[in-house]
Amino acid sequence: MGANLSSSFADPNVYSLVGSLCLQPSPPPPRIKPGLGDLPESCVALVLEYLNPSEICRLAKLNRAFRGASWADFVWESKLPVNYEDLIERVFGDGLEDKLCKREVYTRLCRANSFDDGTKKAWLDKRTGGVCLSIASKGLAITGIDDRRYWNHIPTEESSFNSVAYLQQIWWFEVDGQFEFPFPAGTYSLFFRLQLGRAAKRFGRRICNTEHVHGWDIKPVQFQLWTSDGQYASSQCFLEDPGKWNLYHAGDFVVDGTNASTKLKFSMTQIDCTHTKGGLCLDSILVYPCKLKEGLGHF
């Protein structure tokens, strides 16, 4: 048996077989095709610059390259208003752009940011990047507001300011306001957010008391606005739809971008003293870019 084992190791055919196995080249590894993850972040960022913010955020979830590119400052600076530094100074007043990257600045501006002792809010529309502004009833000059026989500030969850001015009854109805704000160039619309009747909840359901609603169908209400550069607009209408919040369009104005900020004055009046009027909730004033009009409901 030992002889047979010895002879098998000496067999040249065995050496030949072993040698051929050792010298045979191994097959090449499978070729890996390049994917999105192989793109340089700088190239990805150039593509993201042409997308809207929601698309950028969705693509940031693809891989590390897209996630890193989605934080590039130049990508988000292209989504910010051209005068975003003026906006930040007016709303925050603390040089916020020096503390945050541009994506964080954009995110912060898209929130409803309160300023001027909580009487105003400003934000960017997420779809268009347009600048929007809201002024609470407490930030307006209302004739008779200090006399509780006529007006009261009542708390409500239906206002973004958590309260509205409620008119029980008055002869001379007048609401005025003015402000200055750095709107970017564009065309804007000003609205009054109003409701006939006083809403409340009973057993978890919304009800609206219209007991004091009267006088608004006799004469129309007049809305007016003026700008510091001489623009003027006006409109008038009867108030209607008790129990529903409606936006009443006062007028439009144009910002050409040559001034750092725009001064606005506006009013809502029904001063015919032949009859009283009442049962009205005044929530706020809204200023929106005109291109957003169609998504605002009734005005």
PDB file of C-alpha atoms in Angstrom:
ATOM      1  CA  MET A   1       0.000   0.000   0.000  1.00  0.00           C
ATOM      2  CA  GLY A   2       2.859   2.358   0.799  1.00  0.00           C
ATOM      3  CA  ALA A   3       4.343   1.707  -2.622  1.00  0.00           C
ATOM      4  CA  ASN A   4       1.137   2.538  -4.373  1.00  0.00           C
ATOM      5  CA  LEU A   5       0.819   5.831  -2.432  1.00  0.00           C
ATOM      6  CA  SER A   6       4.397   6.743  -3.256  1.00  0.00           C
ATOM      7  CA  SER A   7       3.935   6.017  -6.934  1.00  0.00           C
ATOM      8  CA  SER A   8       0.834   8.174  -7.149  1.00  0.00           C
ATOM      9  CA  PHE A   9       2.801  11.233  -5.943  1.00  0.00           C
ATOM     10  CA  ALA A  10       5.462  10.510  -8.528  1.00  0.00           C
ATOM     11  CA  ASP A  11       2.977  10.297 -11.396  1.00  0.00           C
ATOM     12  CA  PRO A  12       3.763  13.127 -13.852  1.00  0.00           C
ATOM     13  CA  ASN A  13       0.087  13.357 -14.822  1.00  0.00           C
ATOM     14  CA  VAL A  14      -0.746  14.376 -11.270  1.00  0.00           C
ATOM     15  CA  TYR A  15       1.879  17.171 -11.362  1.00  0.00           C
ATOM     16  CA  SER A  16       0.503  18.346 -14.664  1.00  0.00           C
ATOM     17  CA  LEU A  17      -3.053  18.515 -13.305  1.00  0.00           C
ATOM     18  CA  VAL A  18      -2.023  20.380 -10.152  1.00  0.00           C
ATOM     19  CA  GLY A  19       0.107  22.831 -12.125  1.00  0.00           C
ATOM     20  CA  SER A  20      -2.652  23.613 -14.552  1.00  0.00           C
ATOM     21  CA  LEU A  21      -5.031  24.329 -11.709  1.00  0.00           C
ATOM     22  CA  CYS A  22      -2.543  26.648 -10.015  1.00  0.00           C
ATOM     23  CA  LEU A  23      -1.600  28.557 -13.152  1.00  0.00           C
ATOM     24  CA  GLN A  24      -5.149  29.047 -14.487  1.00  0.00           C
ATOM     25  CA  PRO A  25      -6.117  32.770 -14.158  1.00  0.00           C
ATOM     26  CA  SER A  26      -9.093  33.582 -11.924  1.00  0.00           C
ATOM     27  CA  PRO A  27     -12.148  35.140 -13.621  1.00  0.00           C
ATOM     28  CA  PRO A  28     -12.279  38.967 -13.475  1.00  0.00           C
ATOM     29  CA  PRO A  29     -14.592  40.490 -10.845  1.00  0.00           C
ATOM     30  CA  PRO A  30     -17.974  41.621 -12.133  1.00  0.00           C
ATOM     31  CA  ARG A  31     -17.914  45.164 -13.461  1.00  0.00           C
ATOM     32  CA  ILE A  32     -19.824  47.585 -11.200  1.00  0.00           C
ATOM     33  CA  LYS A  33     -21.817  50.210 -13.062  1.00  0.00           C
ATOM     34  CA  PRO A  34     -21.544  53.789 -11.746  1.00  0.00           C
ATOM     35  CA  GLY A  35     -24.602  55.029  -9.806  1.00  0.00           C
ATOM     36  CA  LEU A  36     -25.997  58.270  -8.443  1.00  0.00           C
ATOM     37  CA  GLY A  37     -23.852  57.861  -5.362  1.00  0.00           C
ATOM     38  CA  ASP A  38     -20.719  58.268  -7.505  1.00  0.00           C
ATOM     39  CA  LEU A  39     -21.632  61.799  -8.576  1.00  0.00           C
ATOM     40  CA  PRO A  40     -19.564  64.533  -6.911  1.00  0.00           C
ATOM     41  CA  GLU A  41     -21.524  66.678  -4.480  1.00  0.00           C
ATOM     42  CA  SER A  42     -20.597  69.811  -6.428  1.00  0.00           C
ATOM     43  CA  CYS A  43     -22.243  68.425  -9.587  1.00  0.00           C
ATOM     44  CA  VAL A  44     -25.348  67.326  -7.694  1.00  0.00           C
ATOM     45  CA  ALA A  45     -25.657  70.781  -6.111  1.00  0.00           C
ATOM     46  CA  LEU A  46     -25.675  72.403  -9.572  1.00  0.00           C
ATOM     47  CA  VAL A  47     -28.663  70.241 -10.482  1.00  0.00           C
ATOM     48  CA  LEU A  48     -30.514  70.882  -7.200  1.00  0.00           C
ATOM     49  CA  GLU A  49     -30.243  74.619  -7.726  1.00  0.00           C
ATOM     50  CA  TYR A  50     -32.859  74.333 -10.510  1.00  0.00           C
ATOM     51  CA  LEU A  51     -35.390  72.412  -8.367  1.00  0.00           C
ATOM     52  CA  ASN A  52     -37.959  73.714  -5.912  1.00  0.00           C
ATOM     53  CA  PRO A  53     -37.445  73.266  -2.142  1.00  0.00           C
ATOM     54  CA  SER A  54     -39.766  70.265  -1.760  1.00  0.00           C
ATOM     55  CA  GLU A  55     -37.995  68.421  -4.606  1.00  0.00           C
ATOM     56  CA  ILE A  56     -34.594  69.184  -3.061  1.00  0.00           C
ATOM     57  CA  CYS A  57     -35.689  67.748   0.285  1.00  0.00           C
ATOM     58  CA  ARG A  58     -37.020  64.581  -1.349  1.00  0.00           C
ATOM     59  CA  LEU A  59     -33.826  63.985  -3.347  1.00  0.00           C
ATOM     60  CA  ALA A  60     -31.715  64.564  -0.234  1.00  0.00           C
ATOM     61  CA  LYS A  61     -32.946  61.171   0.989  1.00  0.00           C
ATOM     62  CA  LEU A  62     -31.398  59.279  -1.956  1.00  0.00           C
ATOM     63  CA  ASN A  63     -27.812  58.951  -0.741  1.00  0.00           C
ATOM     64  CA  ARG A  64     -24.919  60.710   0.940  1.00  0.00           C
ATOM     65  CA  ALA A  65     -23.942  62.766  -2.128  1.00  0.00           C
ATOM     66  CA  PHE A  66     -27.439  64.216  -2.540  1.00  0.00           C
ATOM     67  CA  ARG A  67     -27.767  64.791   1.185  1.00  0.00           C
ATOM     68  CA  GLY A  68     -24.517  66.722   1.318  1.00  0.00           C
ATOM     69  CA  ALA A  69     -25.340  68.722  -1.810  1.00  0.00           C
ATOM     70  CA  SER A  70     -28.735  69.687  -0.388  1.00  0.00           C
ATOM     71  CA  TRP A  71     -26.952  71.799   2.237  1.00  0.00           C
ATOM     72  CA  ALA A  72     -24.981  73.910  -0.241  1.00  0.00           C
ATOM     73  CA  ASP A  73     -25.435  77.599   0.509  1.00  0.00           C
ATOM     74  CA  PHE A  74     -25.765  78.677  -3.134  1.00  0.00           C
ATOM     75  CA  VAL A  75     -28.617  76.166  -3.646  1.00  0.00           C
ATOM     76  CA  TRP A  76     -30.757  77.760  -0.925  1.00  0.00           C
ATOM     77  CA  GLU A  77     -29.694  81.332  -1.556  1.00  0.00           C
ATOM     78  CA  SER A  78     -31.349  80.996  -4.967  1.00  0.00           C
ATOM     79  CA  LYS A  79     -34.643  80.177  -3.182  1.00  0.00           C
ATOM     80  CA  LEU A  80     -34.495  83.140  -0.807  1.00  0.00           C
ATOM     81  CA  PRO A  81     -35.920  86.574  -1.708  1.00  0.00           C
ATOM     82  CA  VAL A  82     -33.270  88.892  -3.084  1.00  0.00           C
ATOM     83  CA  ASN A  83     -33.659  91.136  -0.025  1.00  0.00           C
ATOM     84  CA  TYR A  84     -33.734  88.337   2.546  1.00  0.00           C
ATOM     85  CA  GLU A  85     -31.181  90.144   4.714  1.00  0.00           C
ATOM     86  CA  ASP A  86     -33.584  93.098   5.068  1.00  0.00           C
ATOM     87  CA  LEU A  87     -36.398  90.682   5.928  1.00  0.00           C
ATOM     88  CA  ILE A  88     -34.307  89.036   8.623  1.00  0.00           C
ATOM     89  CA  GLU A  89     -33.370  92.377  10.145  1.00  0.00           C
ATOM     90  CA  ARG A  90     -37.024  93.531  10.180  1.00  0.00           C
ATOM     91  CA  VAL A  91     -38.443  90.309  11.624  1.00  0.00           C
ATOM     92  CA  PHE A  92     -35.614  89.045  13.862  1.00  0.00           C
ATOM     93  CA  GLY A  93     -33.352  92.059  14.185  1.00  0.00           C
ATOM     94  CA  ASP A  94     -30.315  90.053  15.311  1.00  0.00           C
ATOM     95  CA  GLY A  95     -28.177  89.252  12.269  1.00  0.00           C
ATOM     96  CA  LEU A  96     -29.585  85.755  11.974  1.00  0.00           C
ATOM     97  CA  GLU A  97     -27.911  85.149   8.585  1.00  0.00           C
ATOM     98  CA  ASP A  98     -24.483  85.264  10.268  1.00  0.00           C
ATOM     99  CA  LYS A  99     -25.392  82.416  12.639  1.00  0.00           C
ATOM    100  CA  LEU A 100     -27.128  79.968  10.306  1.00  0.00           C
ATOM    101  CA  CYS A 101     -26.449  78.404   6.922  1.00  0.00           C
ATOM    102  CA  LYS A 102     -28.724  79.396   4.043  1.00  0.00           C
ATOM    103  CA  ARG A 103     -30.876  76.262   4.291  1.00  0.00           C
ATOM    104  CA  GLU A 104     -31.566  76.996   7.961  1.00  0.00           C
ATOM    105  CA  VAL A 105     -32.319  80.643   7.123  1.00  0.00           C
ATOM    106  CA  TYR A 106     -34.847  79.492   4.505  1.00  0.00           C
ATOM    107  CA  THR A 107     -36.445  77.072   6.984  1.00  0.00           C
ATOM    108  CA  ARG A 108     -36.700  79.768   9.637  1.00  0.00           C
ATOM    109  CA  LEU A 109     -38.286  82.268   7.243  1.00  0.00           C
ATOM    110  CA  CYS A 110     -40.903  79.723   6.135  1.00  0.00           C
ATOM    111  CA  ARG A 111     -42.323  79.692   9.660  1.00  0.00           C
ATOM    112  CA  ALA A 112     -44.960  82.208  10.758  1.00  0.00           C
ATOM    113  CA  ASN A 113     -42.550  84.471  12.641  1.00  0.00           C
ATOM    114  CA  SER A 114     -44.080  86.926  15.122  1.00  0.00           C
ATOM    115  CA  PHE A 115     -42.666  90.416  15.595  1.00  0.00           C
ATOM    116  CA  ASP A 116     -43.701  93.910  16.767  1.00  0.00           C
ATOM    117  CA  ASP A 117     -44.861  92.588  20.157  1.00  0.00           C
ATOM    118  CA  GLY A 118     -46.700  89.692  18.540  1.00  0.00           C
ATOM    119  CA  THR A 119     -49.058  91.875  16.480  1.00  0.00           C
ATOM    120  CA  LYS A 120     -47.546  90.861  13.133  1.00  0.00           C
ATOM    121  CA  LYS A 121     -46.386  87.656  11.462  1.00  0.00           C
ATOM    122  CA  ALA A 122     -44.305  87.176   8.312  1.00  0.00           C
ATOM    123  CA  TRP A 123     -43.379  84.045   6.393  1.00  0.00           C
ATOM    124  CA  LEU A 124     -42.339  82.677   2.998  1.00  0.00           C
ATOM    125  CA  ASP A 125     -44.779  80.650   0.938  1.00  0.00           C
ATOM    126  CA  LYS A 126     -43.095  77.228   0.620  1.00  0.00           C
ATOM    127  CA  ARG A 127     -44.238  76.654  -2.961  1.00  0.00           C
ATOM    128  CA  THR A 128     -43.310  79.995  -4.465  1.00  0.00           C
ATOM    129  CA  GLY A 129     -40.959  81.682  -1.979  1.00  0.00           C
ATOM    130  CA  GLY A 130     -43.279  84.715  -1.938  1.00  0.00           C
ATOM    131  CA  VAL A 131     -43.321  86.929   1.153  1.00  0.00           C
ATOM    132  CA  CYS A 132     -46.593  87.002   3.137  1.00  0.00           C
ATOM    133  CA  LEU A 133     -47.601  89.208   6.059  1.00  0.00           C
ATOM    134  CA  SER A 134     -50.401  89.187   8.628  1.00  0.00           C
ATOM    135  CA  ILE A 135     -51.416  91.907  11.129  1.00  0.00           C
ATOM    136  CA  ALA A 136     -53.571  91.068  14.150  1.00  0.00           C
ATOM    137  CA  SER A 137     -56.658  93.054  15.112  1.00  0.00           C
ATOM    138  CA  LYS A 138     -54.708  94.293  18.145  1.00  0.00           C
ATOM    139  CA  GLY A 139     -52.251  95.937  15.750  1.00  0.00           C
ATOM    140  CA  LEU A 140     -54.980  98.076  14.131  1.00  0.00           C
ATOM    141  CA  ALA A 141     -56.620 101.383  15.041  1.00  0.00           C
ATOM    142  CA  ILE A 142     -60.315 100.607  15.634  1.00  0.00           C
ATOM    143  CA  THR A 143     -62.813 103.341  16.460  1.00  0.00           C
ATOM    144  CA  GLY A 144     -64.446 102.616  19.830  1.00  0.00           C
ATOM    145  CA  ILE A 145     -62.217  99.618  20.656  1.00  0.00           C
ATOM    146  CA  ASP A 146     -61.763 100.791  24.266  1.00  0.00           C
ATOM    147  CA  ASP A 147     -65.494 100.965  24.931  1.00  0.00           C
ATOM    148  CA  ARG A 148     -66.842  97.528  25.805  1.00  0.00           C
ATOM    149  CA  ARG A 149     -70.352  98.589  24.830  1.00  0.00           C
ATOM    150  CA  TYR A 150     -69.132  98.328  21.243  1.00  0.00           C
ATOM    151  CA  TRP A 151     -66.044  96.130  20.923  1.00  0.00           C
ATOM    152  CA  ASN A 152     -64.380  93.246  22.777  1.00  0.00           C
ATOM    153  CA  HIS A 153     -61.243  91.191  22.174  1.00  0.00           C
ATOM    154  CA  ILE A 154     -62.323  87.573  22.504  1.00  0.00           C
ATOM    155  CA  PRO A 155     -60.074  84.475  22.556  1.00  0.00           C
ATOM    156  CA  THR A 156     -60.503  81.893  19.800  1.00  0.00           C
ATOM    157  CA  GLU A 157     -58.595  79.006  18.251  1.00  0.00           C
ATOM    158  CA  GLU A 158     -59.799  80.129  14.818  1.00  0.00           C
ATOM    159  CA  SER A 159     -57.250  82.943  14.677  1.00  0.00           C
ATOM    160  CA  SER A 160     -53.518  82.488  14.235  1.00  0.00           C
ATOM    161  CA  PHE A 161     -53.189  85.288  16.826  1.00  0.00           C
ATOM    162  CA  ASN A 162     -55.522  83.442  19.257  1.00  0.00           C
ATOM    163  CA  SER A 163     -57.952  86.368  19.561  1.00  0.00           C
ATOM    164  CA  VAL A 164     -60.243  88.511  17.402  1.00  0.00           C
ATOM    165  CA  ALA A 165     -61.984  91.857  17.812  1.00  0.00           C
ATOM    166  CA  TYR A 166     -65.747  91.363  18.101  1.00  0.00           C
ATOM    167  CA  LEU A 167     -68.147  94.212  17.325  1.00  0.00           C
ATOM    168  CA  GLN A 168     -71.479  94.003  19.115  1.00  0.00           C
ATOM    169  CA  GLN A 169     -72.994  97.226  17.789  1.00  0.00           C
ATOM    170  CA  ILE A 170     -71.827 100.665  16.610  1.00  0.00           C
ATOM    171  CA  TRP A 171     -72.955 103.605  14.476  1.00  0.00           C
ATOM    172  CA  TRP A 172     -69.572 104.730  13.119  1.00  0.00           C
ATOM    173  CA  PHE A 173     -67.525 101.775  11.913  1.00  0.00           C
ATOM    174  CA  GLU A 174     -63.891 102.511  11.055  1.00  0.00           C
ATOM    175  CA  VAL A 175     -60.715 100.377  11.097  1.00  0.00           C
ATOM    176  CA  ASP A 176     -57.357 101.869  10.081  1.00  0.00           C
ATOM    177  CA  GLY A 177     -53.802 100.618   9.953  1.00  0.00           C
ATOM    178  CA  GLN A 178     -50.369 101.407   8.636  1.00  0.00           C
ATOM    179  CA  PHE A 179     -46.986  99.711   8.552  1.00  0.00           C
ATOM    180  CA  GLU A 180     -43.654  99.654   6.768  1.00  0.00           C
ATOM    181  CA  PHE A 181     -42.105  96.429   5.500  1.00  0.00           C
ATOM    182  CA  PRO A 182     -39.301  95.367   3.081  1.00  0.00           C
ATOM    183  CA  PHE A 183     -41.381  93.532   0.483  1.00  0.00           C
ATOM    184  CA  PRO A 184     -39.380  92.143  -2.468  1.00  0.00           C
ATOM    185  CA  ALA A 185     -40.313  93.445  -5.920  1.00  0.00           C
ATOM    186  CA  GLY A 186     -43.676  92.155  -7.097  1.00  0.00           C
ATOM    187  CA  THR A 187     -47.436  92.750  -7.000  1.00  0.00           C
ATOM    188  CA  TYR A 188     -49.310  92.190  -3.740  1.00  0.00           C
ATOM    189  CA  SER A 189     -52.926  92.026  -2.565  1.00  0.00           C
ATOM    190  CA  LEU A 190     -54.291  93.214   0.779  1.00  0.00           C
ATOM    191  CA  PHE A 191     -57.243  91.442   2.439  1.00  0.00           C
ATOM    192  CA  PHE A 192     -59.371  91.817   5.562  1.00  0.00           C
ATOM    193  CA  ARG A 193     -60.243  88.503   7.275  1.00  0.00           C
ATOM    194  CA  LEU A 194     -63.771  88.872   8.636  1.00  0.00           C
ATOM    195  CA  GLN A 195     -66.675  86.805   9.891  1.00  0.00           C
ATOM    196  CA  LEU A 196     -70.302  87.704  10.559  1.00  0.00           C
ATOM    197  CA  GLY A 197     -71.310  86.101  13.844  1.00  0.00           C
ATOM    198  CA  ARG A 198     -69.444  84.843  16.887  1.00  0.00           C
ATOM    199  CA  ALA A 199     -68.178  81.258  16.723  1.00  0.00           C
ATOM    200  CA  ALA A 200     -67.948  78.938  19.726  1.00  0.00           C
ATOM    201  CA  LYS A 201     -67.887  75.231  20.526  1.00  0.00           C
ATOM    202  CA  ARG A 202     -70.680  73.298  22.165  1.00  0.00           C
ATOM    203  CA  PHE A 203     -70.333  69.609  22.936  1.00  0.00           C
ATOM    204  CA  GLY A 204     -67.268  69.550  20.676  1.00  0.00           C
ATOM    205  CA  ARG A 205     -69.111  71.011  17.687  1.00  0.00           C
ATOM    206  CA  ARG A 206     -68.634  74.452  16.159  1.00  0.00           C
ATOM    207  CA  ILE A 207     -71.612  76.765  16.360  1.00  0.00           C
ATOM    208  CA  CYS A 208     -71.930  80.413  15.360  1.00  0.00           C
ATOM    209  CA  ASN A 209     -74.123  82.917  17.169  1.00  0.00           C
ATOM    210  CA  THR A 210     -75.526  85.399  14.637  1.00  0.00           C
ATOM    211  CA  GLU A 211     -77.858  87.138  17.080  1.00  0.00           C
ATOM    212  CA  HIS A 212     -76.135  90.522  16.755  1.00  0.00           C
ATOM    213  CA  VAL A 213     -75.486  90.434  12.994  1.00  0.00           C
ATOM    214  CA  HIS A 214     -77.241  93.406  11.418  1.00  0.00           C
ATOM    215  CA  GLY A 215     -76.725  96.464   9.228  1.00  0.00           C
ATOM    216  CA  TRP A 216     -74.241  95.025   6.724  1.00  0.00           C
ATOM    217  CA  ASP A 217     -76.843  94.485   4.015  1.00  0.00           C
ATOM    218  CA  ILE A 218     -78.032  98.109   4.022  1.00  0.00           C
ATOM    219  CA  LYS A 219     -74.899  99.890   2.811  1.00  0.00           C
ATOM    220  CA  PRO A 220     -71.621  98.392   1.492  1.00  0.00           C
ATOM    221  CA  VAL A 221     -68.328  98.517   3.373  1.00  0.00           C
ATOM    222  CA  GLN A 222     -65.519 100.481   1.714  1.00  0.00           C
ATOM    223  CA  PHE A 223     -61.924  99.222   1.674  1.00  0.00           C
ATOM    224  CA  GLN A 224     -58.982 101.477   0.752  1.00  0.00           C
ATOM    225  CA  LEU A 225     -55.196 101.359   0.657  1.00  0.00           C
ATOM    226  CA  TRP A 226     -52.433 103.883  -0.030  1.00  0.00           C
ATOM    227  CA  THR A 227     -48.688 103.463  -0.550  1.00  0.00           C
ATOM    228  CA  SER A 228     -45.886 105.927   0.144  1.00  0.00           C
ATOM    229  CA  ASP A 229     -45.094 106.183  -3.590  1.00  0.00           C
ATOM    230  CA  GLY A 230     -48.583 107.415  -4.509  1.00  0.00           C
ATOM    231  CA  GLN A 231     -50.497 104.248  -5.335  1.00  0.00           C
ATOM    232  CA  TYR A 232     -54.158 104.043  -4.351  1.00  0.00           C
ATOM    233  CA  ALA A 233     -56.760 101.281  -4.553  1.00  0.00           C
ATOM    234  CA  SER A 234     -60.295 100.889  -3.258  1.00  0.00           C
ATOM    235  CA  SER A 235     -63.199  98.469  -3.353  1.00  0.00           C
ATOM    236  CA  GLN A 236     -66.573  98.069  -1.692  1.00  0.00           C
ATOM    237  CA  CYS A 237     -68.981  95.231  -1.045  1.00  0.00           C
ATOM    238  CA  PHE A 238     -71.738  94.020   1.243  1.00  0.00           C
ATOM    239  CA  LEU A 239     -70.617  91.618   3.956  1.00  0.00           C
ATOM    240  CA  GLU A 240     -72.247  88.204   3.710  1.00  0.00           C
ATOM    241  CA  ASP A 241     -72.050  84.484   4.579  1.00  0.00           C
ATOM    242  CA  PRO A 242     -72.695  84.536   8.349  1.00  0.00           C
ATOM    243  CA  GLY A 243     -70.695  81.948  10.263  1.00  0.00           C
ATOM    244  CA  LYS A 244     -67.854  81.732   7.726  1.00  0.00           C
ATOM    245  CA  TRP A 245     -64.444  83.377   7.666  1.00  0.00           C
ATOM    246  CA  ASN A 246     -63.984  85.300   4.420  1.00  0.00           C
ATOM    247  CA  LEU A 247     -61.179  87.341   2.882  1.00  0.00           C
ATOM    248  CA  TYR A 248     -62.328  90.693   1.529  1.00  0.00           C
ATOM    249  CA  HIS A 249     -60.038  92.183  -1.096  1.00  0.00           C
ATOM    250  CA  ALA A 250     -59.103  95.810  -0.411  1.00  0.00           C
ATOM    251  CA  GLY A 251     -56.806  96.250  -3.416  1.00  0.00           C
ATOM    252  CA  ASP A 252     -53.418  95.576  -4.995  1.00  0.00           C
ATOM    253  CA  PHE A 253     -50.129  97.446  -4.949  1.00  0.00           C
ATOM    254  CA  VAL A 254     -46.829  97.091  -6.793  1.00  0.00           C
ATOM    255  CA  VAL A 255     -43.342  97.060  -5.274  1.00  0.00           C
ATOM    256  CA  ASP A 256     -40.641  97.875  -7.832  1.00  0.00           C
ATOM    257  CA  GLY A 257     -37.677  97.144  -5.570  1.00  0.00           C
ATOM    258  CA  THR A 258     -36.105 100.597  -5.813  1.00  0.00           C
ATOM    259  CA  ASN A 259     -36.876 101.383  -2.153  1.00  0.00           C
ATOM    260  CA  ALA A 260     -35.617  99.411   0.829  1.00  0.00           C
ATOM    261  CA  SER A 261     -39.140  99.177   2.270  1.00  0.00           C
ATOM    262  CA  THR A 262     -42.740 100.021   1.409  1.00  0.00           C
ATOM    263  CA  LYS A 263     -45.081 102.110   3.578  1.00  0.00           C
ATOM    264  CA  LEU A 264     -48.745 101.135   3.492  1.00  0.00           C
ATOM    265  CA  LYS A 265     -51.910 102.695   4.909  1.00  0.00           C
ATOM    266  CA  PHE A 266     -55.289 100.984   4.691  1.00  0.00           C
ATOM    267  CA  SER A 267     -58.831 101.292   6.032  1.00  0.00           C
ATOM    268  CA  MET A 268     -62.217  99.624   6.249  1.00  0.00           C
ATOM    269  CA  THR A 269     -65.209 101.901   6.838  1.00  0.00           C
ATOM    270  CA  GLN A 270     -68.990 102.002   6.982  1.00  0.00           C
ATOM    271  CA  ILE A 271     -69.697 105.439   8.411  1.00  0.00           C
ATOM    272  CA  ASP A 272     -73.305 105.957   7.370  1.00  0.00           C
ATOM    273  CA  CYS A 273     -74.838 106.871  10.737  1.00  0.00           C
ATOM    274  CA  THR A 274     -78.449 106.336   9.637  1.00  0.00           C
ATOM    275  CA  HIS A 275     -78.277 102.807  11.014  1.00  0.00           C
ATOM    276  CA  THR A 276     -76.222 100.668  13.389  1.00  0.00           C
ATOM    277  CA  LYS A 277     -74.231  97.586  12.434  1.00  0.00           C
ATOM    278  CA  GLY A 278     -72.858  94.756  14.518  1.00  0.00           C
ATOM    279  CA  GLY A 279     -72.144  91.080  15.007  1.00  0.00           C
ATOM    280  CA  LEU A 280     -68.779  91.232  13.205  1.00  0.00           C
ATOM    281  CA  CYS A 281     -65.487  89.450  14.028  1.00  0.00           C
ATOM    282  CA  LEU A 282     -62.313  91.115  12.768  1.00  0.00           C
ATOM    283  CA  ASP A 283     -59.360  88.745  12.798  1.00  0.00           C
ATOM    284  CA  SER A 284     -56.495  90.239  10.810  1.00  0.00           C
ATOM    285  CA  ILE A 285     -55.109  91.910   7.716  1.00  0.00           C
ATOM    286  CA  LEU A 286     -53.340  89.688   5.182  1.00  0.00           C
ATOM    287  CA  VAL A 287     -50.873  90.714   2.483  1.00  0.00           C
ATOM    288  CA  TYR A 288     -50.102  88.058  -0.142  1.00  0.00           C
ATOM    289  CA  PRO A 289     -48.345  88.035  -3.517  1.00  0.00           C
ATOM    290  CA  CYS A 290     -51.039  88.309  -6.214  1.00  0.00           C
ATOM    291  CA  LYS A 291     -49.983  84.981  -7.730  1.00  0.00           C
ATOM    292  CA  LEU A 292     -51.320  83.262  -4.585  1.00  0.00           C
ATOM    293  CA  LYS A 293     -54.798  84.770  -4.857  1.00  0.00           C
ATOM    294  CA  GLU A 294     -56.500  81.697  -6.253  1.00  0.00           C
ATOM    295  CA  GLY A 295     -55.511  79.554  -3.273  1.00  0.00           C
ATOM    296  CA  LEU A 296     -56.979  81.919  -0.683  1.00  0.00           C
ATOM    297  CA  GLY A 297     -60.649  81.116  -1.038  1.00  0.00           C
ATOM    298  CA  HIS A 298     -63.319  83.801  -1.075  1.00  0.00           C
ATOM    299  CA  PHE A 299     -62.242  87.443  -1.403  1.00  0.00           C
TER     300      PHE A 299
END
